[in-house]
Amino acid sequence: MVGNMNCVHLYCGDGKGKTTAAVGLAVRMQGCGYPVVIARFLKTDDSGEVRALKNLPGITVIPCKKTFGFTWQMTREEKKEAALYYSGLFETAVSLAREACAKQALLILDEIAAAVGNGFVEEEQVLDFLEKRPQNLETVLTGRNPSARMTEAADYVSEILCRKHPFEQGTGARRGIEF
């Protein structure tokens, strides 16, 4: 028996692989003929998966037209500008997902937990959307340190723990592996 799609997945933790898991689900959904909408928060489009996903029919990756750098280096004004931008990005993603889910669809909000944690997207806005999301919309949230309320709103919670990482030995992010 195949069930309706309406679950919320949360991929969280300090380990590598949250976005990778979300991208894997996007590819699976696309391969089954379902539309996918992806919004990426706190990231640039300079990542291998963005290029690949944009080449797959049925997957919409909302372009990240602005970057703001590391949150801990932002000024108060930059944080306000980022909040306006990312709140708008969230609204665009929700709107596109509602249009895509005439049958069944997937919405990925990559790094939404961090966007919420840094005050760039209001948690109430996200939780309200999750509570009122369309019946045929599967939703993925990713990011470190999701709130207890966001965790409670999820049907799946997969925590990815970092036990060891090459960064600890001085290896920087590698194209094709980390981005």
C-alpha atoms as one frame of an Amber mdcrd trajectory, in Angstrom:
protein
   0.000   0.000   0.000   1.289   3.447  -0.915   0.449   6.208   1.537  -0.191
   9.870   0.914   2.750  12.199   1.050   2.433  14.637   3.882   5.274  13.937
   6.284   7.924  16.307   7.598  11.533  15.095   7.610  14.153  16.784   9.779
  17.816  16.077   9.045  19.820  17.700  11.828  23.023  17.397  13.847  26.629
  18.528  13.623  27.689  15.881  11.100  28.181  16.062   7.346  25.329  14.749
   5.221  22.142  16.661   6.025  21.943  18.355   2.640  23.206  15.197   0.954
  20.300  13.226   2.442  17.828  15.880   1.294  19.311  15.883  -2.228  19.059
  12.097  -2.336  15.351  12.301  -1.535  14.929  15.007  -4.202  16.491  12.739
  -6.815  14.302   9.828  -5.720  11.148  11.946  -5.950  12.152  13.318  -9.356
  12.858   9.795 -10.556   9.311   8.835  -9.576   7.913  11.774 -11.540   7.055
  14.070  -8.633   7.910  17.790  -8.664  10.488  19.087  -6.209  11.064  22.635
  -4.923  14.307  23.439  -3.120  15.162  26.593  -1.170  18.666  26.897   0.258
  19.261  29.209   3.210  22.663  30.577   4.292  24.370  29.042   1.246  25.507
  30.110  -2.183  24.597  28.407  -5.445  28.270  27.497  -5.930  27.759  23.877
  -4.984  27.885  20.768  -7.137  24.415  19.560  -6.235  22.824  22.826  -7.380
  24.216  22.435 -10.895  23.103  18.790 -11.061  19.630  19.430  -9.642  18.978
  22.312 -12.031  19.545  19.881 -14.924  16.837  17.480 -13.735  13.357  18.160
 -15.104  10.757  18.669 -12.418  13.197  20.059  -9.849  13.065  23.777  -9.120
  16.028  25.166  -7.207  15.231  28.700  -6.141  18.350  30.747  -6.939  20.240
  32.213  -4.023  20.899  35.680  -5.419  22.459  37.157  -2.285  24.993  35.938
   0.211  25.811  37.504   3.520  28.867  35.628   4.742  29.234  33.914   8.070
  26.529  34.836  10.554  29.000  35.482  13.368  30.744  38.136  11.227  27.587
  40.035  10.223  26.782  43.515  11.408  23.351  44.297  12.799  22.389  45.936
   9.487  23.555  42.886   7.498  21.519  40.635   9.764  18.410  42.772   9.149
  19.007  42.629   5.393  19.542  38.859   5.571  16.318  38.432   7.553  14.334
  40.293   4.893  15.949  38.290   2.115  15.558  34.853   3.731  11.974  35.521
   4.845  11.182  36.361   1.229  12.967  33.211   0.074  10.856  31.151   2.469
   7.652  32.722   1.128   8.732  32.061  -2.466   9.499  28.415  -1.656   6.152
  27.897   0.072   4.295  29.508  -2.828   6.065  27.373  -5.448   5.521  24.220
  -3.382   1.795  24.917  -3.067   1.601  25.255  -6.863   3.624  22.056  -7.404
   1.572  19.815  -5.149  -1.551  19.436  -7.271  -0.833  15.708  -7.015   2.190
  15.057  -4.821   5.375  17.056  -4.371   8.466  17.568  -2.221   9.629  20.818
  -0.634  13.165  21.034   0.753  14.046  23.911   3.076  17.805  23.395   3.333
  19.388  24.985   6.424  16.035  26.355   7.583  16.881  25.399  11.188  19.936
  27.665  11.049  17.966  30.443   9.341  15.409  30.252  12.149  18.077  29.940
  14.859  19.797  33.087  13.598  16.542  35.061  13.458  16.429  35.295   9.644
  13.116  33.449   9.327  10.488  33.547  12.052   9.957  30.164  13.670   6.219
  30.837  13.949   6.076  31.367  10.185   7.702  27.961   9.559   5.608  26.142
  12.156   2.402  27.727  10.841   3.279  26.571   7.336   4.041  23.032   8.558
   0.732  22.865  10.401  -1.258  24.102   7.391   0.813  22.562   4.561  -1.035
  20.968   1.656  -2.019  17.312   2.073   0.151  16.121  -0.820   3.340  17.909
   0.174   6.251  16.033   1.703   8.585  18.516   3.421  12.256  18.296   4.372
  13.927  20.612   6.876  17.678  20.566   7.458  20.151  22.277   9.734  21.960
  22.208  13.035  20.274  22.836  16.354  16.593  22.825  15.431  14.313  24.051
  18.163  12.288  21.629  20.254   9.130  22.859  18.521  10.566  22.264  15.062
  11.706  18.782  16.122   8.257  18.029  17.526   6.609  19.118  14.269   8.627
  16.530  12.301   7.478  13.000  11.542  11.023  11.793  10.799  13.993  13.067
  12.772  17.409  11.885  11.609  20.341  13.232  13.576  23.715  13.078  11.866
  26.567  13.104  14.376  30.138  14.087  13.626  32.549  11.578  15.107  35.518
  12.569  12.962  36.050  15.060  10.127  39.106  15.944   7.989  38.538  19.612
   8.923  39.873  18.726  12.382  43.229  17.889  10.744  43.271  21.129   8.738
  41.635  19.916   5.513  39.386  22.622   4.073  36.082  22.131   2.270  36.588
  20.174  -0.951  34.632  20.794  -4.150  32.511  17.747  -4.966  32.610  16.464
  -1.382  31.567  19.293   0.948  30.155  21.577  -1.736
